[in-house]
PDB file of N, CA, C and O in Angstrom:
ATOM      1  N   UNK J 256       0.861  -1.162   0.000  1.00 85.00           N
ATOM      2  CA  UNK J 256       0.000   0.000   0.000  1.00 85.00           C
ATOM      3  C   UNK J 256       0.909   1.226   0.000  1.00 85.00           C
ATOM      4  O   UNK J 256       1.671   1.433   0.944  1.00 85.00           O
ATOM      5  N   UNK J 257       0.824   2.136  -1.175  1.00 90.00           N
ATOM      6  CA  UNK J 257       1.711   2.986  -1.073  1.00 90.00           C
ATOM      7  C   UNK J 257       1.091   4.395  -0.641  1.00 90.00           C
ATOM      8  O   UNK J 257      -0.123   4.359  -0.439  1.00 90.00           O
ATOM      9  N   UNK J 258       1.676   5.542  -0.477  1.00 93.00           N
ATOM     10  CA  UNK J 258       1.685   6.750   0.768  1.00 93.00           C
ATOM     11  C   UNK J 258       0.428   6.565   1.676  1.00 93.00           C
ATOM     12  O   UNK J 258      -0.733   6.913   1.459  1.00 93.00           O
ATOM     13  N   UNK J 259       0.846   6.075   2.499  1.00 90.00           N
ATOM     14  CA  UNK J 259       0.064   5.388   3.629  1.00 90.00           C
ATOM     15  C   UNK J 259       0.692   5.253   4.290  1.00 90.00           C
ATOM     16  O   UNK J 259       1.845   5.021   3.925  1.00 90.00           O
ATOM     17  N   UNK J 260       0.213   5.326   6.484  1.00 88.00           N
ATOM     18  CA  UNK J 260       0.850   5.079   7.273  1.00 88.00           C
ATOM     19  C   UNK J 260       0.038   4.195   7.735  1.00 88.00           C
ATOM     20  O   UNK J 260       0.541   3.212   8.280  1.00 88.00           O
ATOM     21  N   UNK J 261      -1.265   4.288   7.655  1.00 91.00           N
ATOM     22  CA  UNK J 261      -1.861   3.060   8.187  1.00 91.00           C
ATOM     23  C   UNK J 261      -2.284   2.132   7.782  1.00 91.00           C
ATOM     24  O   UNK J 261      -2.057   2.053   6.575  1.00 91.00           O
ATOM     25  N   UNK J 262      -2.981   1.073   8.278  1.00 93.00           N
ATOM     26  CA  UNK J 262      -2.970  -0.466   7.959  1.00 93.00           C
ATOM     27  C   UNK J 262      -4.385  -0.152   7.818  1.00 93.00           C
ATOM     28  O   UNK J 262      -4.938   0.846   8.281  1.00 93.00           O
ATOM     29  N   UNK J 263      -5.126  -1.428   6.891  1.00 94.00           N
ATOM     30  CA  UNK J 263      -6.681  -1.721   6.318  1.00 94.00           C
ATOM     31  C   UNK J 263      -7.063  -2.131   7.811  1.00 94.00           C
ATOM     32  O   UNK J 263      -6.312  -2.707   8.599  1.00 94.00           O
ATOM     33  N   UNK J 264      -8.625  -1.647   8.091  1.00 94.00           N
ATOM     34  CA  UNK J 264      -9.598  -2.102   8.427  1.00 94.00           C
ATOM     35  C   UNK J 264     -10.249  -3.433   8.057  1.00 94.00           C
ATOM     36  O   UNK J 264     -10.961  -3.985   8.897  1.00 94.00           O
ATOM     37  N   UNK J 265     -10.118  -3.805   7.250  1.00 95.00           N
ATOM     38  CA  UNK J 265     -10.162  -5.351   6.664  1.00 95.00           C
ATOM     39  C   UNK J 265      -9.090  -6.053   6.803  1.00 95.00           C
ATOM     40  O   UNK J 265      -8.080  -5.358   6.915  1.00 95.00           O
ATOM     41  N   UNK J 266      -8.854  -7.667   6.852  1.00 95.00           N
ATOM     42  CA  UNK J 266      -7.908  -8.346   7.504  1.00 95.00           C
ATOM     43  C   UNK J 266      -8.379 -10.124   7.499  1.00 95.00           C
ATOM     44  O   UNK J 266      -9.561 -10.444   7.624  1.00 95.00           O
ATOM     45  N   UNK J 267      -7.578 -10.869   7.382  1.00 97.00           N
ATOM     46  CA  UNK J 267      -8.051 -12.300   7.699  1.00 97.00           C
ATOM     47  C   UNK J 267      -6.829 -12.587   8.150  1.00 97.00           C
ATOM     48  O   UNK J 267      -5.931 -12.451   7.319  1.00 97.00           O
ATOM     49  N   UNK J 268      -6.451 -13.033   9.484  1.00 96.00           N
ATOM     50  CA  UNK J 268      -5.555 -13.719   9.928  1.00 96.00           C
ATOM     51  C   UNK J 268      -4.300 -14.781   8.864  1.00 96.00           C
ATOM     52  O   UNK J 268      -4.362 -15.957   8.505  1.00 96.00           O
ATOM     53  N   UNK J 269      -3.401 -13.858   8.665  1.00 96.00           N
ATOM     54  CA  UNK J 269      -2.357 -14.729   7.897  1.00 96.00           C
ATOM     55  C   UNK J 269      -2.309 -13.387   6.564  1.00 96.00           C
ATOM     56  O   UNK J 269      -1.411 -13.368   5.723  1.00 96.00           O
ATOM     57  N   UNK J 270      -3.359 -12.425   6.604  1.00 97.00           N
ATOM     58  CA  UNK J 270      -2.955 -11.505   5.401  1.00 97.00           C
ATOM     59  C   UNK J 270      -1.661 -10.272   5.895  1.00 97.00           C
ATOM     60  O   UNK J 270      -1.562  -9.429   6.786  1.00 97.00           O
ATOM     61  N   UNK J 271      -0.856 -10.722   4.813  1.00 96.00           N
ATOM     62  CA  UNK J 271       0.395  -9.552   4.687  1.00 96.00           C
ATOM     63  C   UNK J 271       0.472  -8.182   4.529  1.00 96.00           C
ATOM     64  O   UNK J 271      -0.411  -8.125   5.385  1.00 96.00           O
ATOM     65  N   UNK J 272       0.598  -7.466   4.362  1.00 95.00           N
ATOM     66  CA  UNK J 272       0.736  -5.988   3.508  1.00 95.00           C
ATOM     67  C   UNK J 272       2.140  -5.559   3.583  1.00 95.00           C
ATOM     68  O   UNK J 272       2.997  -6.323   4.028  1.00 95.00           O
ATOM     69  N   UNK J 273       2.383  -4.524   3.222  1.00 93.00           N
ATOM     70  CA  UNK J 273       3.743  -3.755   2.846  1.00 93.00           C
ATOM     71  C   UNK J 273       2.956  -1.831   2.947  1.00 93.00           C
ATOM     72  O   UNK J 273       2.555  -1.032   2.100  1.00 93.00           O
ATOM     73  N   UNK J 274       3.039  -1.824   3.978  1.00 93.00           N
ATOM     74  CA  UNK J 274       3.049   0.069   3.656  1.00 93.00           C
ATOM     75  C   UNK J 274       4.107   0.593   3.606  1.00 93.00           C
ATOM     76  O   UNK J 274       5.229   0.143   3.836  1.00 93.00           O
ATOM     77  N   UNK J 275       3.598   2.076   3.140  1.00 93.00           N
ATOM     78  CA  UNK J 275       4.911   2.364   2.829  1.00 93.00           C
ATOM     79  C   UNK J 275       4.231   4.337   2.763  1.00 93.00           C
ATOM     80  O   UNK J 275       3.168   4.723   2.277  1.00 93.00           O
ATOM     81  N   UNK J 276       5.053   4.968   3.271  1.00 93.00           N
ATOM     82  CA  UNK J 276       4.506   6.510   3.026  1.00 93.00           C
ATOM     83  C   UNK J 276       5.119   6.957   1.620  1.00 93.00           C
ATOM     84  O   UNK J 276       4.961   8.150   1.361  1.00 93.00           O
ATOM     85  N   UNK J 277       5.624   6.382   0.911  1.00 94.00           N
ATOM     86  CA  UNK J 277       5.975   6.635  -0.553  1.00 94.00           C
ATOM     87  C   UNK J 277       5.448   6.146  -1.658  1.00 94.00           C
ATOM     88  O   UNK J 277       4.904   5.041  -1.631  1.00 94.00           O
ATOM     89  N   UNK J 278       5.534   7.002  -2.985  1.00 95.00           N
ATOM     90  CA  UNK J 278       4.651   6.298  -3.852  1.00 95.00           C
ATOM     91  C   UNK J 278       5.194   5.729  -4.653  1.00 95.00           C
ATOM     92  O   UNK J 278       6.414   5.879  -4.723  1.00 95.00           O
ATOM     93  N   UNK J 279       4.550   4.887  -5.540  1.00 92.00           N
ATOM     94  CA  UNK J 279       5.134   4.011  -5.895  1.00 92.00           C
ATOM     95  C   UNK J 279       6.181   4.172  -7.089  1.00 92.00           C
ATOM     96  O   UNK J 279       5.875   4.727  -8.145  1.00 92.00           O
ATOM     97  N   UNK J 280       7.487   3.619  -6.822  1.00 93.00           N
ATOM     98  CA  UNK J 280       8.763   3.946  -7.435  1.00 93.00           C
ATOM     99  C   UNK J 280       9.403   5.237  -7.163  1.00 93.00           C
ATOM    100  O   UNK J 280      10.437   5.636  -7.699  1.00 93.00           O
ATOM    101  N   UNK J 281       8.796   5.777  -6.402  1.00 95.00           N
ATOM    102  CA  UNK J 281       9.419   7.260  -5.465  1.00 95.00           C
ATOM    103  C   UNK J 281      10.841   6.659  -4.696  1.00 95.00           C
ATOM    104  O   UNK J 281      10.862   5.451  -4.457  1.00 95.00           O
ATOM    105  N   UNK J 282      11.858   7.380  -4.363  1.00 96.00           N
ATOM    106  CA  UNK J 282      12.795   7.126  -4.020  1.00 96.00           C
ATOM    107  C   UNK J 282      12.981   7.137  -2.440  1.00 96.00           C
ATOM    108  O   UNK J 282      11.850   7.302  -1.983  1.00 96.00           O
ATOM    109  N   UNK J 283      13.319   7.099  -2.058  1.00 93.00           N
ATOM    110  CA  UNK J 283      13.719   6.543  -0.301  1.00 93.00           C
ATOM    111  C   UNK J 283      14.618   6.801   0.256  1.00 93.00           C
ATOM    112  O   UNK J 283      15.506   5.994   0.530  1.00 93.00           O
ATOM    113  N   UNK J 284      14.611   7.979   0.557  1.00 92.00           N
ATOM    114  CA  UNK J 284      15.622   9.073   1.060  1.00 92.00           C
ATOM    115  C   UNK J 284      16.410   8.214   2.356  1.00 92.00           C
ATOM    116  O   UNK J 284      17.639   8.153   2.394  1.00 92.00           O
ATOM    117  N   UNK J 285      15.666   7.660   3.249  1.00 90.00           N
ATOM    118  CA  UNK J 285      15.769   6.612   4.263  1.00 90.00           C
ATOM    119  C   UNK J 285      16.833   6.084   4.343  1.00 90.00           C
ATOM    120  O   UNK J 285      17.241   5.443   3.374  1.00 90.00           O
ATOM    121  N   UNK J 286      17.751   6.210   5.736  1.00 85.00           N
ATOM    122  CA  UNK J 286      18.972   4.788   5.441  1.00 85.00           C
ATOM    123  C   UNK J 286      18.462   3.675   6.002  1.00 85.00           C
ATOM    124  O   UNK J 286      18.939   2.543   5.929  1.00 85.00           O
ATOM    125  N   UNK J 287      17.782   3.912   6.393  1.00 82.00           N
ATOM    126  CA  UNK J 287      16.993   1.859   6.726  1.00 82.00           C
ATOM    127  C   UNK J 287      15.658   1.330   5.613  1.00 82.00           C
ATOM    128  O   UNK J 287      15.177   0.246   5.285  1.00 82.00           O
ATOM    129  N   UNK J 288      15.432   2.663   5.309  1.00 87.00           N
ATOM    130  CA  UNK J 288      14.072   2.216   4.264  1.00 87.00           C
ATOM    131  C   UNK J 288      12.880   2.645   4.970  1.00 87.00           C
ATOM    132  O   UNK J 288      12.830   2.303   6.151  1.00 87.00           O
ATOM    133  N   UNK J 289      11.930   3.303   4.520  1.00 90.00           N
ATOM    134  CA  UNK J 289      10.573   3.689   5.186  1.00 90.00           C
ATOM    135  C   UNK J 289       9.259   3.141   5.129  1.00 90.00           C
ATOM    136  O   UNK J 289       8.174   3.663   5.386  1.00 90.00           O
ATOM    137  N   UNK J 290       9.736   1.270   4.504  1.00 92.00           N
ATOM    138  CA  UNK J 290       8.374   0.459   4.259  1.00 92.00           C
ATOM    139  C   UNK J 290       8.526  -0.137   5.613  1.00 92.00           C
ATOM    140  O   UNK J 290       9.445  -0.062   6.429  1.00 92.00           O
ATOM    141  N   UNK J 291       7.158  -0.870   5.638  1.00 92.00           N
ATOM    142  CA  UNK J 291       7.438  -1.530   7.077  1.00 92.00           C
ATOM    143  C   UNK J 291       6.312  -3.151   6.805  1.00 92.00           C
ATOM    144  O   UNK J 291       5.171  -3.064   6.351  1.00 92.00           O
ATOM    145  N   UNK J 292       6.809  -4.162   7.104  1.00 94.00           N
ATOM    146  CA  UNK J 292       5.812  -5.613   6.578  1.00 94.00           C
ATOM    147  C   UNK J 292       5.033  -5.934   7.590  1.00 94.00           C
ATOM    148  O   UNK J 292       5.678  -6.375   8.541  1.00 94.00           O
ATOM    149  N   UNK J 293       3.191  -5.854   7.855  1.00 94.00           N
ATOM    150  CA  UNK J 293       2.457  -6.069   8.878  1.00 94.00           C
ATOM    151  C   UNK J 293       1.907  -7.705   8.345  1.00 94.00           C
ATOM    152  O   UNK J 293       1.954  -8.139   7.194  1.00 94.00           O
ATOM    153  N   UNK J 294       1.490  -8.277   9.342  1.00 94.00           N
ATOM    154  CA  UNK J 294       0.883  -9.429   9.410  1.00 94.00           C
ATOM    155  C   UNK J 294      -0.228  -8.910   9.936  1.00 94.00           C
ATOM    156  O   UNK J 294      -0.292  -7.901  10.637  1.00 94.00           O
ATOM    157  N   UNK J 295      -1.165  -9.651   9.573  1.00 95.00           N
ATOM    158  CA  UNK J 295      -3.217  -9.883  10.624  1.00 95.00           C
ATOM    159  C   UNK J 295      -2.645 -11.237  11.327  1.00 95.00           C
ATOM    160  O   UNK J 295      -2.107 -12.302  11.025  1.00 95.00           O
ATOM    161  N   UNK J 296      -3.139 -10.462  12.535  1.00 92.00           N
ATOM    162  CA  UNK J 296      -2.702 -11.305  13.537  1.00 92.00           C
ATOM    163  C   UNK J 296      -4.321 -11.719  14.345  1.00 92.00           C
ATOM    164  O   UNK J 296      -4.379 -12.569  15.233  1.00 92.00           O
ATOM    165  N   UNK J 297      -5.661 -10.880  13.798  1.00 93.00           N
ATOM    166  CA  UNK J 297      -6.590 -10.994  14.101  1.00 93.00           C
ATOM    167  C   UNK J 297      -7.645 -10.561  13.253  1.00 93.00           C
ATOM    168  O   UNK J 297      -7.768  -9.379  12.932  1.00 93.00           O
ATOM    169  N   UNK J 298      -8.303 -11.335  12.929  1.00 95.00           N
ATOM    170  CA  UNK J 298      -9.331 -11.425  11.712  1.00 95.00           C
ATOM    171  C   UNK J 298     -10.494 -10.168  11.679  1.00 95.00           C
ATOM    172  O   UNK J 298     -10.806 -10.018  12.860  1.00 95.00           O
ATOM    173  N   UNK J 299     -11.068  -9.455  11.065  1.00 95.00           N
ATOM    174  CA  UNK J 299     -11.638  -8.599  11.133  1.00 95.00           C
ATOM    175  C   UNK J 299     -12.994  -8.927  10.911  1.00 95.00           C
ATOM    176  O   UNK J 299     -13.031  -9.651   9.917  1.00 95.00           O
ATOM    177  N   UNK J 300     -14.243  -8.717  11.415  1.00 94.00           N
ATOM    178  CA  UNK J 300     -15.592  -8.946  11.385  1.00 94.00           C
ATOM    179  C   UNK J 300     -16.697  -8.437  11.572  1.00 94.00           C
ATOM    180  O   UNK J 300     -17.133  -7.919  12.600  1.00 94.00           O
ATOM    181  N   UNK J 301     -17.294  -8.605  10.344  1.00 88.00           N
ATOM    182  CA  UNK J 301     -18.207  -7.366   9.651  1.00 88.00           C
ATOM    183  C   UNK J 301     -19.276  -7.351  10.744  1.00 88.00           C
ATOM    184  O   UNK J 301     -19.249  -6.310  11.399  1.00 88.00           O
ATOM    185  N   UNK J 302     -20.338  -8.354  11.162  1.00 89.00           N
ATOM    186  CA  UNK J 302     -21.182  -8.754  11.838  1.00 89.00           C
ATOM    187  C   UNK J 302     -21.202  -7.726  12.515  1.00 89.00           C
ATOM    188  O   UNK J 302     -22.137  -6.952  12.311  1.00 89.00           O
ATOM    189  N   UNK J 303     -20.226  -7.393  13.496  1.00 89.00           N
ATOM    190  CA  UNK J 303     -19.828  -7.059  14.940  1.00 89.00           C
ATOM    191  C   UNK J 303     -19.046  -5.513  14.650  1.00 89.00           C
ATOM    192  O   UNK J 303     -18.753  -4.696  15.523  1.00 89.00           O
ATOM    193  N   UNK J 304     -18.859  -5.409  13.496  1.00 88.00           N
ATOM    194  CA  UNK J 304     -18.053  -4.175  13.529  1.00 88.00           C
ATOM    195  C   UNK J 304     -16.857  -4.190  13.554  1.00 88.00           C
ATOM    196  O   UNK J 304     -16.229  -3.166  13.283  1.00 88.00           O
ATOM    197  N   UNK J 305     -16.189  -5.439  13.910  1.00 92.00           N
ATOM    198  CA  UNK J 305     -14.529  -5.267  14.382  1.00 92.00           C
ATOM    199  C   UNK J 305     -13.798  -5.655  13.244  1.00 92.00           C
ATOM    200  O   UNK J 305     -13.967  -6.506  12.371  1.00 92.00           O
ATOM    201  N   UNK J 306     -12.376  -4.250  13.642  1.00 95.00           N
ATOM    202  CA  UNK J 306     -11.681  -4.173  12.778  1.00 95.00           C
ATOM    203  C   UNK J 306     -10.509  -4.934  13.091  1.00 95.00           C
ATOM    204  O   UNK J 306     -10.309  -5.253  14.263  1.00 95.00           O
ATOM    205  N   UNK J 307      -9.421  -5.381  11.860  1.00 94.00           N
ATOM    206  CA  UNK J 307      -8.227  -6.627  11.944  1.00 94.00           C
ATOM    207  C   UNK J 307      -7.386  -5.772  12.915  1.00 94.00           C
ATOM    208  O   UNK J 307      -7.351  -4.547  13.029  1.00 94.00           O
ATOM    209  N   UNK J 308      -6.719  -6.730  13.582  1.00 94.00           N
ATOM    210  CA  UNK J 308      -5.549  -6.389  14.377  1.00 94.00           C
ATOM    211  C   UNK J 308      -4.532  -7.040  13.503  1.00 94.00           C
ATOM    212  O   UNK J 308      -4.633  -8.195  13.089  1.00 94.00           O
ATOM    213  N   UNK J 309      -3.343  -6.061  13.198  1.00 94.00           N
ATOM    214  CA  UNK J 309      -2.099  -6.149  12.721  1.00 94.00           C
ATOM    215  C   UNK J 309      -0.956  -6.038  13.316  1.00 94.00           C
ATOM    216  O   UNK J 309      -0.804  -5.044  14.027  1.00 94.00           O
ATOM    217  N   UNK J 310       0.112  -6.976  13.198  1.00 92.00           N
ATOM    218  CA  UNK J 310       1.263  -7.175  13.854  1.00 92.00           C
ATOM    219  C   UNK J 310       2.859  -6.406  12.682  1.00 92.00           C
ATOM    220  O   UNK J 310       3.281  -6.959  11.667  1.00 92.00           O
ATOM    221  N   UNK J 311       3.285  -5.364  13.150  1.00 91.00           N
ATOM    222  CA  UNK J 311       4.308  -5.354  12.345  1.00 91.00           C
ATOM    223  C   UNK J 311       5.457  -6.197  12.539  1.00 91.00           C
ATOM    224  O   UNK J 311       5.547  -6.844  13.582  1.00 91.00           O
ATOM    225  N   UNK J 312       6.427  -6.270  11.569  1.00 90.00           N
ATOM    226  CA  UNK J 312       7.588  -7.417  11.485  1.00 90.00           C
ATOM    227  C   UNK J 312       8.465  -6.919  11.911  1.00 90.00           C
ATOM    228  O   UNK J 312       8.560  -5.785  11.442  1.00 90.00           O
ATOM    229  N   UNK J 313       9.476  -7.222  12.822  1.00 83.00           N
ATOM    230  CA  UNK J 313      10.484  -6.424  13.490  1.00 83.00           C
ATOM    231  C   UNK J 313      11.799  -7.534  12.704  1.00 83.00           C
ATOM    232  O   UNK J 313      11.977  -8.728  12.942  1.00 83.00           O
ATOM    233  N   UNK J 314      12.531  -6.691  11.785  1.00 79.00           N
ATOM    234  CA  UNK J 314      13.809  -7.482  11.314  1.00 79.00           C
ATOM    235  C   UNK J 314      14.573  -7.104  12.129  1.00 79.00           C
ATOM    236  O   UNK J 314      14.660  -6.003  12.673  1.00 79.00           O
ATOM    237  N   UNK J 315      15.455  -8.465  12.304  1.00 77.00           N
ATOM    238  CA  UNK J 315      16.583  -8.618  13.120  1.00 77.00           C
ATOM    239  C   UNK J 315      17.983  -8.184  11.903  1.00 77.00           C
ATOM    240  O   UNK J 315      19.040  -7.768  12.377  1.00 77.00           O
ATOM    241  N   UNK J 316      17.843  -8.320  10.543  1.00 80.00           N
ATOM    242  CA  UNK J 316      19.056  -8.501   9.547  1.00 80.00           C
ATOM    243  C   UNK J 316      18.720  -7.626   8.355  1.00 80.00           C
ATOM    244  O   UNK J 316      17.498  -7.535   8.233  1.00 80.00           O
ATOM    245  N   UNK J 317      19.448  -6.902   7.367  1.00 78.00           N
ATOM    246  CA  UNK J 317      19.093  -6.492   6.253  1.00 78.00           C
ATOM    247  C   UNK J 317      20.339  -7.447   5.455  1.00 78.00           C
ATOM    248  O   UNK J 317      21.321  -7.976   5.976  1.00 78.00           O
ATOM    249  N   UNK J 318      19.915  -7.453   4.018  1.00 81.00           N
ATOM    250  CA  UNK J 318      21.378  -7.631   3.209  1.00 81.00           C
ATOM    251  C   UNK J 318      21.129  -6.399   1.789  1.00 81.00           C
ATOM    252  O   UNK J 318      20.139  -5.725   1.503  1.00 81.00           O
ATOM    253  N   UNK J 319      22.227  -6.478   1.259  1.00 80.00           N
ATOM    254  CA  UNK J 319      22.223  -5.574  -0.386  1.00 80.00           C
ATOM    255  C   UNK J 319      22.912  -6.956  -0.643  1.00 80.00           C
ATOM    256  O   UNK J 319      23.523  -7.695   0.127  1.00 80.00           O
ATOM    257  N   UNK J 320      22.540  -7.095  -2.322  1.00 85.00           N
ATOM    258  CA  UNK J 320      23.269  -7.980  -2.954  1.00 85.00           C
ATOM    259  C   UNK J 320      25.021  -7.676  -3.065  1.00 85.00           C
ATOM    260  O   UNK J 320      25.781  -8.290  -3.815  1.00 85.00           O
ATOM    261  N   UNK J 321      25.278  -6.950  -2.441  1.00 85.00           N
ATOM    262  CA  UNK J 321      26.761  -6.629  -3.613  1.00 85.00           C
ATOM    263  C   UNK J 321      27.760  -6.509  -1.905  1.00 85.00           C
ATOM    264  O   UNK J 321      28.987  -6.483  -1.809  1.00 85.00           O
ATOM    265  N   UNK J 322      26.801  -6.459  -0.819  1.00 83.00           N
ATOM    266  CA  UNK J 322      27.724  -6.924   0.167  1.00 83.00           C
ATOM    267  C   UNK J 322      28.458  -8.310   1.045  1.00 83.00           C
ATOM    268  O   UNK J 322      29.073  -8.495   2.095  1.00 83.00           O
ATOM    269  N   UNK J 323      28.071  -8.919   0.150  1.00 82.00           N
ATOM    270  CA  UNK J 323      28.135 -10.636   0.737  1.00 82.00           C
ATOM    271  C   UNK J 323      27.104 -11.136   0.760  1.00 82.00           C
ATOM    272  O   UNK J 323      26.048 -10.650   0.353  1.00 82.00           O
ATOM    273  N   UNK J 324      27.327 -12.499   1.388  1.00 87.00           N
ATOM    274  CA  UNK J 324      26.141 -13.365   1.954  1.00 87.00           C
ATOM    275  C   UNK J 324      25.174 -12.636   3.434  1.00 87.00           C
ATOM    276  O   UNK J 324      25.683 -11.967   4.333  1.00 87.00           O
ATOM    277  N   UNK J 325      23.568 -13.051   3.300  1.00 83.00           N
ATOM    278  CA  UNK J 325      23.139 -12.299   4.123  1.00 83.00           C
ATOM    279  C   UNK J 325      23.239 -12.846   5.314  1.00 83.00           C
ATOM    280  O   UNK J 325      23.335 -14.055   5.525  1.00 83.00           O
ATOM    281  N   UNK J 326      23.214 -11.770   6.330  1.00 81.00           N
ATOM    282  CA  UNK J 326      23.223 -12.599   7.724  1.00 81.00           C
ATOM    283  C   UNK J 326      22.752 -13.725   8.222  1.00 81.00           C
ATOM    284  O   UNK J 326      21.614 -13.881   7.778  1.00 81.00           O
ATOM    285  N   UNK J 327      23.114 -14.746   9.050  1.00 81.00           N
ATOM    286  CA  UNK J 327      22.525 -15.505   9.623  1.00 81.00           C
ATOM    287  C   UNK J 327      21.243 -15.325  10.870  1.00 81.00           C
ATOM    288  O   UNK J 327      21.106 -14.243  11.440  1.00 81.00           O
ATOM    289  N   UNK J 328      20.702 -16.052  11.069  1.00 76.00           N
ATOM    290  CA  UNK J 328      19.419 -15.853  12.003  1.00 76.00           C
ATOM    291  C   UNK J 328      20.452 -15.759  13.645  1.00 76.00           C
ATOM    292  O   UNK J 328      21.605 -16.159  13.810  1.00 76.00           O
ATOM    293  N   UNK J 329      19.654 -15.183  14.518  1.00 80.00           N
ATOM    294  CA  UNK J 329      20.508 -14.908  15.560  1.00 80.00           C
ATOM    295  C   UNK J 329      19.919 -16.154  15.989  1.00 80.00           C
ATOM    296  O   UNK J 329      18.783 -16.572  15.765  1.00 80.00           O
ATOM    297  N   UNK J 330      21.125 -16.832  16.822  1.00 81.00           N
ATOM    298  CA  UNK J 330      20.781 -18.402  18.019  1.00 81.00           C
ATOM    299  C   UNK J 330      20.734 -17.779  19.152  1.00 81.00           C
ATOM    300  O   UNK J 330      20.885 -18.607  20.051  1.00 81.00           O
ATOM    301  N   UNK J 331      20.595 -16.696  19.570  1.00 84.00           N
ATOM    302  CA  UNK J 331      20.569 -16.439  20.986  1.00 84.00           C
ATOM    303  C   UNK J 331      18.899 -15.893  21.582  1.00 84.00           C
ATOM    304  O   UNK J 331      18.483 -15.033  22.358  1.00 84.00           O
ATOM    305  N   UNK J 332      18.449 -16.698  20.915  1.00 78.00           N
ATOM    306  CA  UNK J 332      17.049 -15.919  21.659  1.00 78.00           C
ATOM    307  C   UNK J 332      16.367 -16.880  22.372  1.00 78.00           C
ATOM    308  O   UNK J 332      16.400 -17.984  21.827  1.00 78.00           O
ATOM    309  N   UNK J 333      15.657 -16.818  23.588  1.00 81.00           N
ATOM    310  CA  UNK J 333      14.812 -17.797  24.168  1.00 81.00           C
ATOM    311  C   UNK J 333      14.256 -18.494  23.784  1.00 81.00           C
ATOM    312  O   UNK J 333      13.444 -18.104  22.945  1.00 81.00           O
ATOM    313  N   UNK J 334      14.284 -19.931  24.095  1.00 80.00           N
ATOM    314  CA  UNK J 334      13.918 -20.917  23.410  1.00 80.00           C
ATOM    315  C   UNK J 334      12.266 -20.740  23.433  1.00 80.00           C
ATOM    316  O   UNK J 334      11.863 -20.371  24.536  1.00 80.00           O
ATOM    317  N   UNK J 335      11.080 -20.957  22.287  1.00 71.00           N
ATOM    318  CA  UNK J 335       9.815 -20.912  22.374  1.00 71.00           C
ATOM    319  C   UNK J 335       9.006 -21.655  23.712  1.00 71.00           C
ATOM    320  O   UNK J 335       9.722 -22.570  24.121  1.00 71.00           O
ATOM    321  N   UNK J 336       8.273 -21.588  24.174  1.00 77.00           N
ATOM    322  CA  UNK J 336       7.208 -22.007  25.033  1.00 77.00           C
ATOM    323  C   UNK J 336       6.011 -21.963  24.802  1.00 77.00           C
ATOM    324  O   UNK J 336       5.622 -21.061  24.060  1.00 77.00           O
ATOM    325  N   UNK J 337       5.161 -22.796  25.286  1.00 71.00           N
ATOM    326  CA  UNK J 337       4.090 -23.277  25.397  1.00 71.00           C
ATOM    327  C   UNK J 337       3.329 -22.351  26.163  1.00 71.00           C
ATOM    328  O   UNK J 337       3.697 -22.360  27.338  1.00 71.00           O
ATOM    329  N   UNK J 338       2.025 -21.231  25.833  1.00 61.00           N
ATOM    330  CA  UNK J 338       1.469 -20.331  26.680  1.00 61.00           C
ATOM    331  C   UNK J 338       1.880 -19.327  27.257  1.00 61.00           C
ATOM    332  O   UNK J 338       1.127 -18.684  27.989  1.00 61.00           O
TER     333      UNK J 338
END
């Protein structure tokens, strides 16, 4: 979704997006980049009125092609749990 800061009101659990406050093929003044990747993390429903809850993606790594191989995943994070 381009020059946009916010996320759809519509949503099904598992839908992606890409916003971005730039339009499209506009340049990106940004040294990290000014898109950001949300997940629906909660389904949105008309019935009731309610709107999707969205999770943004927090990267741990970037790569450019022309600097090497891209980072590896970090091993130091708490192992997952149950609840």
């Amino acid at each position: 979704m381009f020059r946009t800061d916010a996320v759809p009101c519509d949503g099904t659990v598992g839908d992606m997006i890409l916003i971005s406050p730039l339009d499209r093929g506009e340049f990106d003044p940004e040294p990290q980049g000014s898109a950001s990747l949300w997940v629906c993390i909660k389904s949105s429903w008309e019935p009731e009125g309610m709107h999707a809850v969205w999770a943004r993606v927090a990267f741990d790594g970037v790569a450019q092609c022309d600097f090497g191989p891209a980072p590896t995943p970090p091993q130091n994070r708490p192992e997952l749990t149950r609840g």
